mmCIF file of C-alpha atoms in Angstrom:
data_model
loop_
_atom_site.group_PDB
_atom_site.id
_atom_site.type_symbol
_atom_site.label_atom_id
_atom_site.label_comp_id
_atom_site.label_asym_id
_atom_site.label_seq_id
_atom_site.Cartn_x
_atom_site.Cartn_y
_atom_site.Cartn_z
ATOM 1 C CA UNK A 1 191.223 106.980 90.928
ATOM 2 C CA UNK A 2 192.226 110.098 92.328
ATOM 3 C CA UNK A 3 190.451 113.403 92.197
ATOM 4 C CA UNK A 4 191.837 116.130 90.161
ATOM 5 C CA UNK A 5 194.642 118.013 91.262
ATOM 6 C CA UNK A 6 193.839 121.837 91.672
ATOM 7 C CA UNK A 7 194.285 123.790 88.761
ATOM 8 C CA UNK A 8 197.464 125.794 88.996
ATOM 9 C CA UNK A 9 196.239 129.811 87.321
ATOM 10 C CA UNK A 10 199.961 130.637 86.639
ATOM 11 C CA UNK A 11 201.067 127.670 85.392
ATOM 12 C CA UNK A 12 197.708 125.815 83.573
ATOM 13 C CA UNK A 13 198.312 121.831 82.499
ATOM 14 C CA UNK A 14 197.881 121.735 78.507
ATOM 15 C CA UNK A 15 197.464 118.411 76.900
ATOM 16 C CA UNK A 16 198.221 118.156 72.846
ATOM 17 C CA UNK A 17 197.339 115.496 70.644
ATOM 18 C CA UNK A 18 198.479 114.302 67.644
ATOM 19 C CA UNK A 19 201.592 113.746 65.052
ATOM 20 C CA UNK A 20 203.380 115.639 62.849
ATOM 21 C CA UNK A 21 204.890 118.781 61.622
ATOM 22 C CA UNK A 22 201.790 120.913 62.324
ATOM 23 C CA UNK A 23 202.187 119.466 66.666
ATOM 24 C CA UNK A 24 206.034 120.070 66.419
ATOM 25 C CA UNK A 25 205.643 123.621 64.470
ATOM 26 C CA UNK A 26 203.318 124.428 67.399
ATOM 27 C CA UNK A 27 204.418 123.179 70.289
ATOM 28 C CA UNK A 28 207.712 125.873 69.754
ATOM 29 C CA UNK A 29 205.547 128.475 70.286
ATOM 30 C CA UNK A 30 203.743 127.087 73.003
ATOM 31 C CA UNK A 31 206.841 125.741 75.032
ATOM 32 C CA UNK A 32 207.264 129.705 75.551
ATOM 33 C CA UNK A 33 204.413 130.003 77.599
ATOM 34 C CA UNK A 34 204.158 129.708 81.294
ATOM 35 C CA UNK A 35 202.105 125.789 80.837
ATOM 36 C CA UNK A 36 202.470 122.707 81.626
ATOM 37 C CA UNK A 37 203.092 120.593 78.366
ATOM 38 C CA UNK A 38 202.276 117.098 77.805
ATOM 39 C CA UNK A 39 202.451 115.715 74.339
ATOM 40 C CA UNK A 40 200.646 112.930 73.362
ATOM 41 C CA UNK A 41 201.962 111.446 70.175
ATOM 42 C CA UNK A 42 200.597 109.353 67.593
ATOM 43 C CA UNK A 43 202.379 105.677 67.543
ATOM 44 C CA UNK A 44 200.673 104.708 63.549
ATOM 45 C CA UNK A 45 203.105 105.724 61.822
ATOM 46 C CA UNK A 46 204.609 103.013 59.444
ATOM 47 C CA UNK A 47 206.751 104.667 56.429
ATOM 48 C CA UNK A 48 210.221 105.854 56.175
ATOM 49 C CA UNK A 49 212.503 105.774 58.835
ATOM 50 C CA UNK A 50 209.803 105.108 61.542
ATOM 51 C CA UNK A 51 208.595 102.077 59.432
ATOM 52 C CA UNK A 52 211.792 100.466 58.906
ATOM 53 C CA UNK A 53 212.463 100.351 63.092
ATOM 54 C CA UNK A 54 208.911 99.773 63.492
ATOM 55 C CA UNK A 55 209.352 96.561 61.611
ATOM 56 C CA UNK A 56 213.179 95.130 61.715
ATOM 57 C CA UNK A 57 213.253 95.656 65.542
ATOM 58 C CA UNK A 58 209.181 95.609 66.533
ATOM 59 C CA UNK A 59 209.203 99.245 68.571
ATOM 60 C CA UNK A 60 206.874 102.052 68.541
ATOM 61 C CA UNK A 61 207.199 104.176 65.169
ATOM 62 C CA UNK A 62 209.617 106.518 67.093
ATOM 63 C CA UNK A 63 209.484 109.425 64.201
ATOM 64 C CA UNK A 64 206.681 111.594 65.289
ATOM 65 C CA UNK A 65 207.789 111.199 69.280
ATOM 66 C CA UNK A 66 211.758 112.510 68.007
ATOM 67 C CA UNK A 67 210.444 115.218 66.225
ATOM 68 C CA UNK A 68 208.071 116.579 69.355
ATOM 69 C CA UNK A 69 211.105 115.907 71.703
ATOM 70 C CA UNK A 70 212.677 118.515 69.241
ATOM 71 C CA UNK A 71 210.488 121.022 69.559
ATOM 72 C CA UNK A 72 210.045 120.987 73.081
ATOM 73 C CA UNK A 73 214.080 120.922 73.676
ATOM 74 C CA UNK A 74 215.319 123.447 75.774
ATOM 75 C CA UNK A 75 218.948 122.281 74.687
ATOM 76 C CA UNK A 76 221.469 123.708 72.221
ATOM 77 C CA UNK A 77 219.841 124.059 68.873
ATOM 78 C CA UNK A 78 222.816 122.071 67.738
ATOM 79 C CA UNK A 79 221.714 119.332 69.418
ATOM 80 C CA UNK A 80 218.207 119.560 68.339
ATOM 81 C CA UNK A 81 219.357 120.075 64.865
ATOM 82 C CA UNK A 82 221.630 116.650 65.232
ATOM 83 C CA UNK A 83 218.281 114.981 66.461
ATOM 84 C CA UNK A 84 216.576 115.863 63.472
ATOM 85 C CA UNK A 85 219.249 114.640 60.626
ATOM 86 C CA UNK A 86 218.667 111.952 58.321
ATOM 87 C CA UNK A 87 221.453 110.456 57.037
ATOM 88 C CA UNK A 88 221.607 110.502 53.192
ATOM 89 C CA UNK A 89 223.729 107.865 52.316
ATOM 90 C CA UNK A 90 225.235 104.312 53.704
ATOM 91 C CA UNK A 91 224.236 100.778 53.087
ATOM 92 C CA UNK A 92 221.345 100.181 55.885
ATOM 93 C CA UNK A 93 221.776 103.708 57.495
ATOM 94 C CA UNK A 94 220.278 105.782 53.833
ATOM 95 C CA UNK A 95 217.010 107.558 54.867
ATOM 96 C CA UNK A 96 216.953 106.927 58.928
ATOM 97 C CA UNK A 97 217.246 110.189 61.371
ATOM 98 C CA UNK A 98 219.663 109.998 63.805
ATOM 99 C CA UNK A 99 216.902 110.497 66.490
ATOM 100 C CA UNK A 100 214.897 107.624 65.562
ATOM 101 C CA UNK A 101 218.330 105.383 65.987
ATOM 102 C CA UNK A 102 219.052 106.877 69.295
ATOM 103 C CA UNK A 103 214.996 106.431 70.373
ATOM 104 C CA UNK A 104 215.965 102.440 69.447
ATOM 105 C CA UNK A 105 219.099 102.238 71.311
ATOM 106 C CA UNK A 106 217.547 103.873 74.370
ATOM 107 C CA UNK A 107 214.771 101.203 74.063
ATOM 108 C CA UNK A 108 216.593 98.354 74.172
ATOM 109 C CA UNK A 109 219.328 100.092 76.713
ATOM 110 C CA UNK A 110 216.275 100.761 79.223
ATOM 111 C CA UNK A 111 214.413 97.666 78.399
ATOM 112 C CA UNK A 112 211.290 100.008 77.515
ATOM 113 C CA UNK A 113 210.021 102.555 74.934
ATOM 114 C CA UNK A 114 208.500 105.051 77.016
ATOM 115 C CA UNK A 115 211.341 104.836 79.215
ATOM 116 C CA UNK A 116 213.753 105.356 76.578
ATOM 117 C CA UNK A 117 211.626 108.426 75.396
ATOM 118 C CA UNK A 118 211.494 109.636 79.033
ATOM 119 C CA UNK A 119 215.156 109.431 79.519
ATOM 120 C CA UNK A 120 215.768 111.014 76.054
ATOM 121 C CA UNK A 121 213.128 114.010 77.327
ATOM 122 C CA UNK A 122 215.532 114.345 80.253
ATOM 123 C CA UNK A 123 219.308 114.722 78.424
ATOM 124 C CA UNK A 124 217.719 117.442 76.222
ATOM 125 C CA UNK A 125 215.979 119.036 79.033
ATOM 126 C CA UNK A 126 212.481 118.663 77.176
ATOM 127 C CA UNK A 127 210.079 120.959 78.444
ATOM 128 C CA UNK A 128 207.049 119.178 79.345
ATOM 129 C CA UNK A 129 206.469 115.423 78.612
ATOM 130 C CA UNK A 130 205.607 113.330 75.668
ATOM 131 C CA UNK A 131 203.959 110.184 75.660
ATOM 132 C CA UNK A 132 203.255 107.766 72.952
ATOM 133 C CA UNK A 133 199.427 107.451 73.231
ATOM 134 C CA UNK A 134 199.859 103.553 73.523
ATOM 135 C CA UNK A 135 202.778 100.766 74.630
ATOM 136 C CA UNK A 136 201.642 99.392 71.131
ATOM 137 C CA UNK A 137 202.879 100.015 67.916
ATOM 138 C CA UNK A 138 199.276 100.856 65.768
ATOM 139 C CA UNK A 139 198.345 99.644 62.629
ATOM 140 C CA UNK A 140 195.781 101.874 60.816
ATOM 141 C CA UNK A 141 193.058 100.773 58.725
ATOM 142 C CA UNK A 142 191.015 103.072 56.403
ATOM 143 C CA UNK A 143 187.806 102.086 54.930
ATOM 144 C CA UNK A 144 187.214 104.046 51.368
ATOM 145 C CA UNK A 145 184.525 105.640 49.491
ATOM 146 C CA UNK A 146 184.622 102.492 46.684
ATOM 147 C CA UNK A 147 184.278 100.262 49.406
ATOM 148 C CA UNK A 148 188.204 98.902 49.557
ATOM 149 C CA UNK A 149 190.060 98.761 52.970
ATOM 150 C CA UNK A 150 193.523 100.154 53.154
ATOM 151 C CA UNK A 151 195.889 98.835 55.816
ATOM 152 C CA UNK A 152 198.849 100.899 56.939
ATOM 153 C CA UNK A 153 199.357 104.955 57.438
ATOM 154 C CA UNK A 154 201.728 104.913 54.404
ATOM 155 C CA UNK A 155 199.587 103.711 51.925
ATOM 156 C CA UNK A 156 195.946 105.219 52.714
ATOM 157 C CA UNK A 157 197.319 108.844 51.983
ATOM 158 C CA UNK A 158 198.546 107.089 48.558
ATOM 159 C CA UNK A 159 195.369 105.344 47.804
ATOM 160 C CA UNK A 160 193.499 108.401 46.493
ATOM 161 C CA UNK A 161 190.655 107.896 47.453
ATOM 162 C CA UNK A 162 187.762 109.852 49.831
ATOM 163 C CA UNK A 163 188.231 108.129 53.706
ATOM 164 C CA UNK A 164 185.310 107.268 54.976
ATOM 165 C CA UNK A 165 186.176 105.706 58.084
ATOM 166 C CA UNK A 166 189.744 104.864 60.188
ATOM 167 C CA UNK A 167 189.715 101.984 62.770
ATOM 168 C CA UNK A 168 193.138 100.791 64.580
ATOM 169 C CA UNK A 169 194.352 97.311 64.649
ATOM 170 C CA UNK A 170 194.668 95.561 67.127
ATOM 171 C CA UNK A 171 191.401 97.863 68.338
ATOM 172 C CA UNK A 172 191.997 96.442 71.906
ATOM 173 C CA UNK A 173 195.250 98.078 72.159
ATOM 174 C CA UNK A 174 196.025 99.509 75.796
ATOM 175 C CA UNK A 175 196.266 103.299 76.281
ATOM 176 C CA UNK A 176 199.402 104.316 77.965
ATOM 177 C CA UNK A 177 198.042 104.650 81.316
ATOM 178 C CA UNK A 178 200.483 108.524 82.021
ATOM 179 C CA UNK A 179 198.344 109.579 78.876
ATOM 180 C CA UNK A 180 195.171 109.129 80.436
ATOM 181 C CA UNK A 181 196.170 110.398 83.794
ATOM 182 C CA UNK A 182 197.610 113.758 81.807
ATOM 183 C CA UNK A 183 194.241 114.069 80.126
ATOM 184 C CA UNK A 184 192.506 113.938 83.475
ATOM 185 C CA UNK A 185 194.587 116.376 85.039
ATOM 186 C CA UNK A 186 194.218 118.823 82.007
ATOM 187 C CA UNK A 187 193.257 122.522 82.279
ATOM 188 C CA UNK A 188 193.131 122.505 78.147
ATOM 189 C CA UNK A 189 193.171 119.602 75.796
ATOM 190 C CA UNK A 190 194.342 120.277 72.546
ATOM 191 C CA UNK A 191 193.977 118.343 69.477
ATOM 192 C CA UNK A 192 195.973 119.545 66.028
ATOM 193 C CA UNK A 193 197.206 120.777 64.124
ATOM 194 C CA UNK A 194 197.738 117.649 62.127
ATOM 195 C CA UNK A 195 196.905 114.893 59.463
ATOM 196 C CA UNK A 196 193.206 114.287 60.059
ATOM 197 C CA UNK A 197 193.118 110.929 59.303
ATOM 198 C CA UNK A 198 196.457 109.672 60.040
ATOM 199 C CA UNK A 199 198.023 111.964 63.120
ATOM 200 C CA UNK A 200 194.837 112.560 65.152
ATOM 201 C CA UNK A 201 191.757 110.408 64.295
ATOM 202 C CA UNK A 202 194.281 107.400 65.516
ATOM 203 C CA UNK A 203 194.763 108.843 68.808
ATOM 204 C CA UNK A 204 191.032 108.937 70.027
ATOM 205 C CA UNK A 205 190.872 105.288 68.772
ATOM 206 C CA UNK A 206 192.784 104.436 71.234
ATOM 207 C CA UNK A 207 190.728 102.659 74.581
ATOM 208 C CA UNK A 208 190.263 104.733 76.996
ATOM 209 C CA UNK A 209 191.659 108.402 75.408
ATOM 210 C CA UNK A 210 187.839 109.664 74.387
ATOM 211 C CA UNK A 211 186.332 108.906 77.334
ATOM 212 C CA UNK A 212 189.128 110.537 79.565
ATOM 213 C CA UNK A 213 188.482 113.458 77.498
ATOM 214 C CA UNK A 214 184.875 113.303 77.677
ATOM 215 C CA UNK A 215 185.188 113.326 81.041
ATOM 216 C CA UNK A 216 187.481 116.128 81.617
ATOM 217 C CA UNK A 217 186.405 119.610 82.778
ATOM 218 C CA UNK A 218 189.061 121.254 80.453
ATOM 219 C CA UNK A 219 188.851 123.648 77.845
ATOM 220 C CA UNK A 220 188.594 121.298 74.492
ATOM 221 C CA UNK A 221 190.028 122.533 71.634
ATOM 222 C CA UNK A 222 190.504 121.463 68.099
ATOM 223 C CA UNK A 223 192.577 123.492 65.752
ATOM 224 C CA UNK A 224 192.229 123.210 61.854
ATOM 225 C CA UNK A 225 194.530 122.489 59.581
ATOM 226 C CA UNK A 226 194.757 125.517 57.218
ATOM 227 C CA UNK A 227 195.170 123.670 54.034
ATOM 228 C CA UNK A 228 193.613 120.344 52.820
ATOM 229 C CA UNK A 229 195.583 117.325 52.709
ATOM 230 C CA UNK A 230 195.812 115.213 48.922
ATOM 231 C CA UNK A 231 194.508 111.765 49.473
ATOM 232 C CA UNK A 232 193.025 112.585 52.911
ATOM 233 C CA UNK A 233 190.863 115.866 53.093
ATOM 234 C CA UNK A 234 190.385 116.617 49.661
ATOM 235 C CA UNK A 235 187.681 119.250 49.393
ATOM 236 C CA UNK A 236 187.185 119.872 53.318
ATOM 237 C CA UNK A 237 185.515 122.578 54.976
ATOM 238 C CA UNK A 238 186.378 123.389 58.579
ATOM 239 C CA UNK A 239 182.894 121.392 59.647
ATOM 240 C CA UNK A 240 183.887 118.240 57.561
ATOM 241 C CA UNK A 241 186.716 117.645 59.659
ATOM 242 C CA UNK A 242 185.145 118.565 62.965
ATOM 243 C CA UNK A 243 182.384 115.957 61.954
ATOM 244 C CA UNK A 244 184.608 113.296 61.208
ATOM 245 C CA UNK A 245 186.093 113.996 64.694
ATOM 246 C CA UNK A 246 182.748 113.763 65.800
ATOM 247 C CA UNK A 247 181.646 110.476 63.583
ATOM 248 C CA UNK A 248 184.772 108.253 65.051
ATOM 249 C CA UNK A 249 183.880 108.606 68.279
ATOM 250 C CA UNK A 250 180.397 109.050 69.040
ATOM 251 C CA UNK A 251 179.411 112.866 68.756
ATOM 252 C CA UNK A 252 181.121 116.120 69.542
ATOM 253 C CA UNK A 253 184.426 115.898 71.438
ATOM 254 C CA UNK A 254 185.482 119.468 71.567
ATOM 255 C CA UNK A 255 183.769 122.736 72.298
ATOM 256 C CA UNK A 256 186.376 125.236 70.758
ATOM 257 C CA UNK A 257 187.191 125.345 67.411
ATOM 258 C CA UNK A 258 190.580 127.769 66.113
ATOM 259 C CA UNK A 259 190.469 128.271 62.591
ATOM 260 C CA UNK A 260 192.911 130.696 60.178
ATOM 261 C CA UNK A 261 191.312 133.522 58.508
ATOM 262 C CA UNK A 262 193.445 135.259 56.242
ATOM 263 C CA UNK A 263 193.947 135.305 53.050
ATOM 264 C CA UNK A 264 196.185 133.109 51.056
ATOM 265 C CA UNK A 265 197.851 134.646 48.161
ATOM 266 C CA UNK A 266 197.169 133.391 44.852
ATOM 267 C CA UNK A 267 200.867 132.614 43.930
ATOM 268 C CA UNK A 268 200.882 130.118 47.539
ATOM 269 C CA UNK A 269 197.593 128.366 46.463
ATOM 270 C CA UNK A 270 199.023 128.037 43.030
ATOM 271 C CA UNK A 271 201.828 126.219 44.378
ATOM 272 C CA UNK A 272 199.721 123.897 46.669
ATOM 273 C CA UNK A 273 197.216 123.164 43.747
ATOM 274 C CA UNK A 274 200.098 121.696 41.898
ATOM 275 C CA UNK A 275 200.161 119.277 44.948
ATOM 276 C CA UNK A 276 196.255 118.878 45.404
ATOM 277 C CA UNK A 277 195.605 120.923 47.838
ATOM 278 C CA UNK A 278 193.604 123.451 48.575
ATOM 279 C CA UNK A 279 192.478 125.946 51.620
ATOM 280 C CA UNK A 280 190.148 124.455 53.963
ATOM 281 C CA UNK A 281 186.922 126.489 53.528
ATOM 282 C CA UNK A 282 186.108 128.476 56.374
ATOM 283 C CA UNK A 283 181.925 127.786 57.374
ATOM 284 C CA UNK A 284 181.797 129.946 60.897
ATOM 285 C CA UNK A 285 177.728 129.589 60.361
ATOM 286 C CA UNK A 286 177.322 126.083 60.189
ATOM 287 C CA UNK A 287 180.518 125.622 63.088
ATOM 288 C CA UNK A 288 177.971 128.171 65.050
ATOM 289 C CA UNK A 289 175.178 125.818 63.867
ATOM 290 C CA UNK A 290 176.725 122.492 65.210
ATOM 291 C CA UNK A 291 177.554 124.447 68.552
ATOM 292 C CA UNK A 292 181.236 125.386 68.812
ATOM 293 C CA UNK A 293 183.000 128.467 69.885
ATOM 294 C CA UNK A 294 185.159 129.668 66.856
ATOM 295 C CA UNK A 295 188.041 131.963 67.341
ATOM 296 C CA UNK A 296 189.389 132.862 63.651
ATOM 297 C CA UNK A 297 192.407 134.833 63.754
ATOM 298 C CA UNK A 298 194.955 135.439 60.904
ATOM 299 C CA UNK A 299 197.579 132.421 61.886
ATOM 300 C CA UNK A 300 200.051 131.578 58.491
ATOM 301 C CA UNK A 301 203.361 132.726 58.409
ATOM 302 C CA UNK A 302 204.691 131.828 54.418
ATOM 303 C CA UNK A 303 208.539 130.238 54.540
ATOM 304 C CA UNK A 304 208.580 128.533 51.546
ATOM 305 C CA UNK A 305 205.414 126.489 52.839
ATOM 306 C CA UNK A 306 202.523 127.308 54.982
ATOM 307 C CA UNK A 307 202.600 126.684 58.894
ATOM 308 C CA UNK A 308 200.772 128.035 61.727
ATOM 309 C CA UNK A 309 201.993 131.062 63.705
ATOM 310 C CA UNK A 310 203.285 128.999 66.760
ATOM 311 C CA UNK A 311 203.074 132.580 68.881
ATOM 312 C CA UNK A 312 199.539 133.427 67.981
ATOM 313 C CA UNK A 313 198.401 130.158 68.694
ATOM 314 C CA UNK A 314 199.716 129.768 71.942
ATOM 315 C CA UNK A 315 198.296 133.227 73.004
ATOM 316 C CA UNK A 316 194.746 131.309 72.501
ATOM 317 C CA UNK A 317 195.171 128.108 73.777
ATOM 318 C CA UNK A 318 196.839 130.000 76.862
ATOM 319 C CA UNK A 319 193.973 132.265 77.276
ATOM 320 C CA UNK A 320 191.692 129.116 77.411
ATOM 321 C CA UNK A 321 193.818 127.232 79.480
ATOM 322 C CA UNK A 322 193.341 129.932 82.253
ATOM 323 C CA UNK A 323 189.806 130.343 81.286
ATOM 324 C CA UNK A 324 189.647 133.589 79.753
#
């Protein structure tokens, strides 16, 4: 293997990982930094749209790879906007994006997935790279509090009950070997925002992507989700989902930890307890206690729902990209 390419101070490589709206809702704010973006991308997925291709044509869930793609565009937000539309109606085409159908033509058209998601990068002059974390399409298993084993991404979150454990099968599956040359090369390694369970655990599952980031000299950070997830995180403090990073793969992964801490108004909790959520709670003294750097910082914006402020969190993850 090659040695490390020398780290570049005006433009640092980042490396995110995971799935999701909380990765895409990011990733816009991050795209606006001088970095070097590579996206790695959960391939578990197996509901909706994603499932459907997934399983009629045997692909890569394509779903959480169009919507990254989308917010790392540097196109016309017209075009973005057409990536992201899901047809509402018409016998076969009723519930599919149009990105997912174009991510299937380019497969088959280039012979290849990651091809096809290359040459997709490329028309909408992506900025930065995304990778599926494997060739393979994922299936996840959950093992539950009651002792029953879920199969399939879809239906663990429905299960409703506490996760104690995620495990991918096949387990042999082979990392996607641009992934784990990325990771190598990485100034900062992100993981998050994202499902805990379902968008991120998966990823580090996969052969080979733990110990290339175990190896790495980056700055590792994770960043929590602000809200707990129904049927996934119920109940979670900041340190429960750090330790469950932790418990997958063999101790602590990460050495930075960004967390939100402002308050939520009462009227926005109301309306996520009528979903079963609640906010994550926020233990800096046992974080401190486990060893990890916290930087807390007030990072919601309110639009209806909750999301991360995509500026403020790139202004950290730059900082420790250059080491500041």
């Amino acid at each position: 293997m090659n040695p490390p390419a020398a780290k570049d101070e005006a433009n640092p490589r980042v490396v995110v990982i995971g799935g999701g709206t909380g990765l895409s809702v990011m990733l816009r704010g991050l795209k606006k930094k001088p970095v070097d973006i590579t996206a790695i991308v959960t391939v578990a997925d197996d509901g909706g749209s994603s499932g459907r291709l997934r399983d009629e044509l045997q692909m890569p869930p394509p779903g959480d790879i169009r919507s990254v793609i989308s917010a790392l565009a540097e196109s016309e937000p017209l075009l973005s906007e057409m990536l992201q539309y899901r047809f509402s109606n018409g016998t076969g085409l009723a519930g599919h994006s149009l990105g997912n159908l174009i991510l299937a033509a380019l497969r088959d058209i280039t012979g290849d997935f990651v091809t096809g998601v290359r040459e997709l990068s490329r028309v909408l002059a992506v900025r930065g790279s995304v990778l599926p974390a494997s060739h393979d399409s994922i299936v996840l298993s959950a093992k539950m509090a009651d002792g029953a084993v879920v199969e399939g991404e879809s239906k663990i979150t429905k299960y409703g009950g506490r996760i104690e454990r995620v495990s991918l099968l096949p387990p042999d599956v082979e990392p996607l070997p641009e992934a784990i040359e990325a990771i190598r090369e990485a100034d900062a390694i992100v993981l998050g925002p994202g499902s805990l369970y379902t968008s991120i655990i998966p990823n580090l599952l996969v052969p080979g992507i733990t110990d290339a980031i175990r190896a790495s000299d980056a700055a590792k950070v994770y960043i929590c989700n602000v809200m707990t997830q129904p049927g996934e995180t119920d109940g979670y403090s900041v340190a429960d989902h750090v330790n469950a990073i932790a418990g997958h793969v063999g101790g602590p992964l990460f050495d930075t930890v960004i967390v939100n801490n402002s308050d939520i108004p009462r009227r926005v909790r109301s309306l996520y307890a009528e979903k079963g959520a609640d906010v994550v709670r926020l233990d800096l003294e046992t974080l401190a206690a486990l060893g990890y750097r916290t930087i807390a910082d007030e990072l919601i914006l309110f639009q209806g729902v909750l999301r991360h402020d995509a500026n403020k969190l790139s202004h950290h993850i730059y900082r420790l990209a250059v080491g500041q």
